[in-house]
Amino acid sequence: MHFREGDGKEKSKVYQKGLKTQKKKKPLDASDLVQAGFEEVQKLNQQNNQLSQCTAETAVSTAAHLDLIEEEQEGEKYRERKDDKQQDAVEEQAREQEIVAELLQIKEEDKKEEDEKLKQEEALCLSEESQLAALNSSGQTDESITVTPESCEENLEITFSSKRHVTDENLTDELKKSRVEEVLEEEEKELKEEEEAGLEAAEAGPERPEEGTEEERKDAEPVIDEYVIDSSPPPPAPFEHRLVTTKTHQITSYYTINKEEVLGGGRFGMVHKCVEKSSGLILAAKIIKARSQKEKEVVKCEIEVMNQLNHANLIQLYAAFESRHEIILVMEYVDGGELFDRIIDENYKLTELDTVLFIRQISEGLQYMHKMYILHLDLKPENILCVSRQTNKVKIIDFGLARRYKPREKLRVNFGTPEFLAPEVINYEFVSFPTDMWSLGVITYMLLSGLSPFLGEDDNETLNSILACQWSFEEAEFADISEEAKDFISRLLVKSKSWRMSASQSLKHPWLSDRALHYRLHHKKNKCHSSHAPPQEG
């Protein structure tokens, strides 16, 4: 780098001047410089400390001052509230004192009024006694006696003592009445009552309507109370309930079977009338074909079921005999025929009340079976026997398809008479007590109308109608049937088995339990019979 000559000279001059001046001043000692710096630092620190102390004192004093102000304000508020409370207490105490004073004043006034009333009463009583004594002594009439009490009554209308005085006055008047006048009045009343009774008896005889009313009441109320359907059970079997086991002896050694007299029959065999040789007891022999061991086990299952059933509405088992190709069940005998015969018999007039009696007994039999956890599973009119043709007593028979119901064990069946099968049987679903109740609904429908609710042209059509639950009361046969009977059927022919009535519930249904309804049905039955009476020849 090149510099100009003139510049270099000027610079050298400046530096030289500076050196000269430095040389002229006395150089400072290093210790002095340190000491001076230390003192300066101390001064600055002292100043800072003084400033910080002043600031802190100022802040503390300010905060303390503010706290004092707040405390004073709170104290003033507290004193104000305390003064207000004291003032309120004083005012409330003053009001209470005023109320107490008013109450005392009212009590004093009431006491004064009561004292005055007592004085007035005493004065009046004294005046009355003096007047009565004067009148009694002078022998005045009863008319003058009644004047003074009236004046007293006018003077004491408002007070309670006046009421008591009036009562005393009335008692005095009653005591003053003449005994002769009372006797005369009583005699006059008796004469008037006798005359009126005689006139009424002569004109219309009011006693007769009263007697008529009582007769009507006797004809109405007692008939309803006295007319109760015959709910007594049918006669029991002529032998005690027994536990039967099959015997391998020849049945002809003990019984005489009349095979020409057939009591009934079915898919299992025929039922004949028989007589026990030793006792002459009339019984029924059900001859069941059972060639295989499986078929014999089915019959023995029926025997086990019947051994558990001891009810008047259930047929009773007497004995059982087993041979190589058949098993014979000896049972209780009834000669009324099947209930089905009454449905198809045109000469038999089956009324709604008769149906009530039939269904009630069937329900009682089912109630007992279900309590014993037994399902019939083949309930139909052919399996209901009438005890006799003169009564409406029935018994349930044919327990060949019956099963013992175990709640934890799901039971399915694939048998039965198509038109009486419940939907769960057709669908091969679990069966239980409501399965029998469906069949009871079908039987009720048939007894009331003579029609089968689901019967089709063939079994398939019948089963489809059951699964669709297609039935109605539109037929003319239901025109005169009670609404209670229709409701009874409607509560049984329900596709969902959980919604059907149980046997116990059916017995409580109005159609089976309402006596007033039975009374109406009884009169309806009588009218039906009278309307079909043959005309008289004139």
Coordinates of C-alpha atoms in Angstrom, one line a residue, residues 64-410:
A64 CA -49.5 -1.9 55.9
H65 CA -51.4 1.3 55.3
L66 CA -53.6 -0.5 52.8
D67 CA -54.2 -3.4 55.2
L68 CA -55.2 -0.9 57.9
I69 CA -57.6 0.7 55.5
E70 CA -59.2 -2.6 54.6
E71 CA -59.4 -3.6 58.2
E72 CA -61.0 -0.3 59.1
Q73 CA -63.5 -0.7 56.2
E74 CA -64.4 -4.3 57.3
G75 CA -64.7 -3.2 60.9
E76 CA -67.0 -0.4 59.9
K77 CA -69.1 -2.9 57.8
Y78 CA -69.2 -5.3 60.7
R79 CA -70.2 -2.6 63.1
E80 CA -72.9 -1.5 60.7
R81 CA -74.2 -5.0 60.4
K82 CA -74.0 -5.4 64.2
D83 CA -75.8 -2.2 64.7
D84 CA -78.5 -3.3 62.1
K85 CA -79.0 -6.6 63.9
Q86 CA -79.2 -4.9 67.2
Q87 CA -81.7 -2.5 65.8
D88 CA -83.7 -5.3 64.3
A89 CA -83.6 -7.2 67.6
V90 CA -84.8 -4.1 69.4
E91 CA -87.5 -3.5 66.9
E92 CA -88.6 -7.2 67.1
Q93 CA -88.6 -7.1 70.9
A94 CA -90.6 -4.0 70.8
R95 CA -93.1 -5.6 68.4
E96 CA -93.3 -8.6 70.7
Q97 CA -93.9 -6.4 73.7
E98 CA -96.7 -4.6 71.8
I99 CA -98.3 -8.0 70.8
V100 CA -98.1 -9.2 74.4
A101 CA -99.6 -6.0 75.6
E102 CA -102.4 -6.3 73.1
L103 CA -103.0 -9.9 74.1
L104 CA -103.1 -8.9 77.7
Q105 CA -105.5 -6.1 76.9
I106 CA -107.7 -8.5 74.9
K107 CA -107.7 -11.0 77.7
E108 CA -108.6 -8.3 80.2
E109 CA -111.4 -7.1 78.0
D110 CA -112.7 -10.7 77.5
K111 CA -112.5 -11.3 81.3
K112 CA -114.4 -8.1 81.9
E113 CA -117.1 -9.1 79.3
E114 CA -117.3 -12.6 80.9
D115 CA -117.7 -11.1 84.3
E116 CA -120.4 -8.8 83.1
K117 CA -122.2 -11.7 81.3
L118 CA -122.0 -13.8 84.5
K119 CA -123.4 -10.9 86.5
Q120 CA -126.2 -10.4 84.0
E121 CA -126.9 -14.2 84.0
E122 CA -127.0 -14.2 87.8
A123 CA -129.2 -11.2 87.9
L124 CA -131.6 -12.7 85.3
C125 CA -131.7 -16.0 87.1
L126 CA -132.5 -14.2 90.4
S127 CA -135.2 -12.2 88.7
E128 CA -136.6 -15.4 87.1
E129 CA -136.6 -17.2 90.3
S130 CA -138.3 -14.3 92.1
Q131 CA -140.9 -14.0 89.3
L132 CA -141.6 -17.7 89.3
A133 CA -141.9 -17.8 93.0
A134 CA -144.3 -14.8 92.9
L135 CA -146.3 -16.4 90.1
N136 CA -146.5 -19.7 91.9
S137 CA -147.6 -18.0 95.1
S138 CA -150.3 -15.9 93.3
G139 CA -151.5 -18.9 91.3
Q140 CA -151.2 -17.3 87.9
T141 CA -151.9 -19.2 84.6
D142 CA -149.4 -20.9 82.3
E143 CA -149.8 -18.1 79.8
S144 CA -148.2 -15.5 82.2
I145 CA -145.4 -17.9 82.9
T146 CA -144.4 -18.1 79.3
V147 CA -144.2 -14.3 78.8
T148 CA -141.1 -13.6 81.0
P149 CA -138.9 -16.2 79.5
E150 CA -139.6 -14.7 76.0
S151 CA -138.5 -11.3 77.2
C152 CA -135.4 -12.9 78.7
E153 CA -134.7 -14.6 75.4
E154 CA -134.9 -11.3 73.5
N155 CA -132.4 -9.7 75.8
L156 CA -129.9 -12.7 75.4
E157 CA -130.1 -13.7 71.8
I158 CA -126.4 -13.4 71.0
T159 CA -124.7 -14.8 74.1
F160 CA -124.1 -18.5 74.9
S161 CA -126.0 -18.0 78.2
S162 CA -129.1 -17.1 76.2
K163 CA -129.1 -20.5 74.5
R164 CA -128.8 -22.2 77.8
H165 CA -131.5 -20.1 79.1
V166 CA -133.8 -20.9 76.2
T167 CA -133.1 -24.6 76.9
D168 CA -134.0 -24.1 80.5
E169 CA -137.1 -22.3 79.4
N170 CA -138.2 -25.1 77.1
L171 CA -137.6 -27.6 79.9
T172 CA -139.7 -25.5 82.2
D173 CA -142.4 -25.3 79.6
E174 CA -142.4 -29.1 79.1
L175 CA -142.6 -29.6 82.8
K176 CA -145.5 -27.2 83.0
K177 CA -147.4 -29.0 80.4
S178 CA -150.5 -30.7 81.5
R179 CA -150.4 -34.5 81.6
V180 CA -153.9 -34.6 80.4
E181 CA -153.0 -32.6 77.3
E182 CA -150.2 -35.0 76.5
V183 CA -152.4 -38.0 76.8
L184 CA -155.0 -36.4 74.6
E185 CA -152.4 -35.5 71.9
E186 CA -151.1 -39.1 71.9
E187 CA -154.5 -40.5 71.5
E188 CA -155.3 -38.1 68.7
K189 CA -152.1 -39.2 66.9
E190 CA -152.9 -42.8 67.3
L191 CA -156.4 -42.3 65.9
K192 CA -155.1 -40.4 62.9
E193 CA -152.5 -43.0 62.1
E194 CA -155.1 -45.8 62.3
E195 CA -157.5 -43.8 60.1
E196 CA -154.8 -43.2 57.5
A197 CA -153.7 -46.8 57.5
G198 CA -157.3 -47.9 57.1
L199 CA -157.9 -45.5 54.2
E200 CA -154.7 -46.6 52.4
A201 CA -155.5 -50.3 52.9
A202 CA -159.0 -49.7 51.5
E203 CA -157.8 -47.8 48.5
A204 CA -154.8 -49.6 47.2
G205 CA -153.4 -51.7 50.0
P206 CA -149.9 -50.3 50.4
E207 CA -148.8 -53.3 52.4
R208 CA -149.3 -55.5 49.3
P209 CA -146.8 -53.6 47.2
E210 CA -144.3 -53.9 50.1
E211 CA -145.0 -57.6 50.2
G212 CA -144.7 -57.7 46.5
T213 CA -141.4 -55.8 46.7
E214 CA -140.1 -58.4 49.2
E215 CA -141.3 -61.2 46.9
E216 CA -139.6 -59.6 44.0
R217 CA -136.4 -59.3 46.0
K218 CA -136.7 -62.9 47.0
D219 CA -137.3 -63.8 43.4
A220 CA -134.4 -61.8 42.1
E221 CA -131.6 -61.8 44.6
P222 CA -131.9 -65.3 46.1
V223 CA -132.3 -66.8 42.7
I224 CA -128.9 -65.3 41.7
D225 CA -127.4 -66.3 44.9
E226 CA -129.0 -69.7 45.0
Y227 CA -128.5 -70.6 41.4
V228 CA -125.0 -71.8 41.3
I229 CA -123.8 -74.2 38.6
D230 CA -123.3 -77.7 39.7
S231 CA -119.5 -77.6 40.2
S232 CA -119.4 -80.7 42.3
P233 CA -117.1 -83.4 41.0
P234 CA -118.3 -86.5 39.3
P235 CA -118.7 -89.6 41.3
P236 CA -115.4 -91.2 42.1
A237 CA -114.3 -94.5 40.9
P238 CA -115.8 -97.5 42.8
F239 CA -112.4 -98.4 44.0
E240 CA -109.5 -96.8 45.8
H241 CA -106.6 -95.4 43.8
R242 CA -103.9 -98.0 43.4
L243 CA -100.4 -98.4 41.9
V244 CA -100.7 -100.9 39.1
T245 CA -98.1 -103.1 37.6
T246 CA -98.5 -105.4 34.7
K247 CA -99.3 -109.1 35.4
T248 CA -98.5 -112.0 33.2
H249 CA -101.5 -114.0 34.2
Q250 CA -104.4 -114.7 31.9
I251 CA -107.0 -112.0 32.3
T252 CA -109.8 -114.4 31.6
S253 CA -109.0 -116.0 35.0
Y254 CA -110.1 -112.9 36.8
Y255 CA -112.4 -111.0 34.3
T256 CA -115.1 -111.7 31.9
I257 CA -114.7 -109.5 28.8
N258 CA -117.7 -108.9 26.5
K259 CA -115.9 -108.3 23.2
E260 CA -119.3 -107.9 21.5
E261 CA -120.0 -104.7 23.5
V262 CA -117.5 -102.1 22.2
L263 CA -117.3 -98.9 24.3
G264 CA -114.8 -97.2 22.1
G265 CA -111.7 -97.6 20.0
G266 CA -108.8 -95.9 18.4
R267 CA -105.4 -96.3 16.9
F268 CA -104.2 -98.4 19.8
G269 CA -107.0 -100.8 20.1
M270 CA -110.6 -101.3 21.3
V271 CA -112.3 -100.8 24.6
H272 CA -114.8 -103.4 25.8
K273 CA -117.0 -103.8 28.9
C274 CA -115.9 -106.4 31.4
V275 CA -116.8 -107.7 34.8
E276 CA -114.6 -108.8 37.7
K277 CA -115.5 -112.4 38.6
S278 CA -114.7 -112.1 42.3
S279 CA -116.7 -108.9 43.0
G280 CA -119.0 -108.4 40.1
L281 CA -117.5 -105.0 39.6
I282 CA -118.3 -103.5 36.1
L283 CA -115.1 -102.2 34.5
A284 CA -113.7 -101.3 31.1
A285 CA -111.0 -103.3 29.4
K286 CA -108.7 -101.5 26.9
I287 CA -107.0 -104.0 24.7
I288 CA -103.8 -102.5 23.2
K289 CA -101.8 -104.3 20.4
A290 CA -98.2 -104.3 21.5
R291 CA -96.0 -106.8 19.7
S292 CA -92.6 -105.1 19.9
Q293 CA -90.8 -104.2 23.1
K294 CA -90.9 -100.5 22.1
E295 CA -94.7 -100.6 21.8
K296 CA -94.9 -102.3 25.2
E297 CA -92.8 -99.6 26.7
V298 CA -95.2 -96.9 25.4
V299 CA -98.1 -98.7 27.1
K300 CA -96.1 -99.1 30.3
C301 CA -95.4 -95.3 30.2
E302 CA -99.2 -94.8 30.1
I303 CA -99.6 -97.0 33.2
E304 CA -96.9 -95.0 35.0
V305 CA -98.7 -91.8 34.2
M306 CA -102.1 -93.1 35.4
N307 CA -100.5 -94.3 38.6
Q308 CA -99.8 -90.7 39.4
L309 CA -103.2 -89.3 38.7
N310 CA -105.9 -89.5 41.4
H311 CA -108.7 -87.0 40.5
A312 CA -112.4 -87.4 40.0
N313 CA -112.2 -85.9 36.5
L314 CA -109.6 -88.3 35.4
I315 CA -110.3 -92.0 34.6
Q316 CA -108.7 -94.4 37.1
L317 CA -106.7 -97.5 36.4
Y318 CA -107.7 -100.8 38.2
A319 CA -105.3 -103.5 36.8
A320 CA -103.0 -104.4 33.8
F321 CA -102.2 -107.7 32.1
E322 CA -99.4 -108.4 29.7
S323 CA -99.4 -111.1 27.1
R324 CA -97.2 -111.9 24.2
H325 CA -98.9 -109.6 21.7
E326 CA -101.0 -107.2 23.7
I327 CA -101.4 -105.4 27.0
I328 CA -104.9 -105.0 28.5
L329 CA -105.7 -102.1 30.8
V330 CA -108.6 -102.6 33.2
M331 CA -110.1 -99.2 34.1
E332 CA -113.0 -97.4 35.6
Y333 CA -116.3 -97.7 33.7
V334 CA -118.6 -94.9 32.7
D335 CA -121.6 -95.3 30.5
G336 CA -122.4 -91.7 29.3
G337 CA -120.5 -92.0 26.0
E338 CA -118.0 -89.7 24.4
L339 CA -118.5 -85.9 24.5
F340 CA -118.0 -86.0 20.8
D341 CA -121.3 -87.8 20.5
R342 CA -123.2 -84.9 22.1
I343 CA -121.7 -82.5 19.6
I344 CA -122.8 -84.4 16.5
D345 CA -126.2 -85.6 18.0
E346 CA -128.9 -83.4 16.4
N347 CA -131.5 -84.6 19.0
Y348 CA -129.4 -83.3 21.9
K349 CA -129.9 -79.6 22.6
L350 CA -126.5 -78.5 23.8
T351 CA -126.7 -75.0 25.4
E352 CA -124.0 -72.6 26.4
L353 CA -124.5 -73.3 30.1
D354 CA -124.0 -77.0 29.4
T355 CA -120.7 -76.1 27.7
V356 CA -119.7 -74.1 30.8
L357 CA -120.2 -77.2 32.9
F358 CA -118.2 -79.4 30.5
I359 CA -115.3 -77.0 30.1
R360 CA -115.1 -76.2 33.8
Q361 CA -114.6 -79.9 34.6
I362 CA -112.0 -80.4 31.9
S363 CA -110.1 -77.4 33.2
E364 CA -110.2 -78.8 36.7
G365 CA -108.8 -82.1 35.4
L366 CA -106.1 -80.3 33.5
Q367 CA -105.3 -78.1 36.5
Y368 CA -104.6 -81.2 38.5
M369 CA -102.5 -82.9 35.8
H370 CA -100.4 -79.8 35.3
K371 CA -99.8 -79.5 39.1
M372 CA -98.5 -83.1 38.8
Y373 CA -96.3 -82.0 35.9
I374 CA -98.1 -84.2 33.4
L375 CA -99.1 -83.1 29.9
H376 CA -102.0 -84.9 28.1
L377 CA -101.0 -83.9 24.6
D378 CA -104.0 -85.5 22.9
L379 CA -107.0 -83.6 24.3
K380 CA -110.1 -83.9 22.1
P381 CA -113.8 -84.5 22.4
E382 CA -113.3 -88.3 21.8
N383 CA -111.1 -88.4 24.9
I384 CA -113.7 -86.8 27.1
L385 CA -116.3 -89.3 28.5
C386 CA -119.6 -88.4 30.0
V387 CA -120.4 -90.2 33.3
S388 CA -124.0 -90.6 32.3
R389 CA -126.5 -89.3 29.8
Q390 CA -128.6 -87.6 32.4
T391 CA -125.8 -85.4 33.8
N392 CA -123.0 -83.1 32.6
K393 CA -120.3 -84.8 34.5
V394 CA -117.2 -85.8 32.5
K395 CA -113.9 -87.6 32.9
I396 CA -110.7 -87.3 30.8
I397 CA -109.4 -90.6 29.3
D398 CA -106.6 -91.9 27.0
F399 CA -103.2 -91.0 28.5
G400 CA -101.4 -93.0 25.8
L401 CA -99.6 -89.8 24.5
A402 CA -99.2 -88.2 27.9
R403 CA -95.7 -87.2 29.0
R404 CA -94.2 -86.1 32.3
Y405 CA -93.0 -82.6 32.0
K406 CA -89.5 -81.7 33.3
P407 CA -88.8 -78.0 33.3
R408 CA -85.1 -78.4 32.6
E409 CA -85.8 -80.9 29.9
K410 CA -87.0 -79.6 26.5

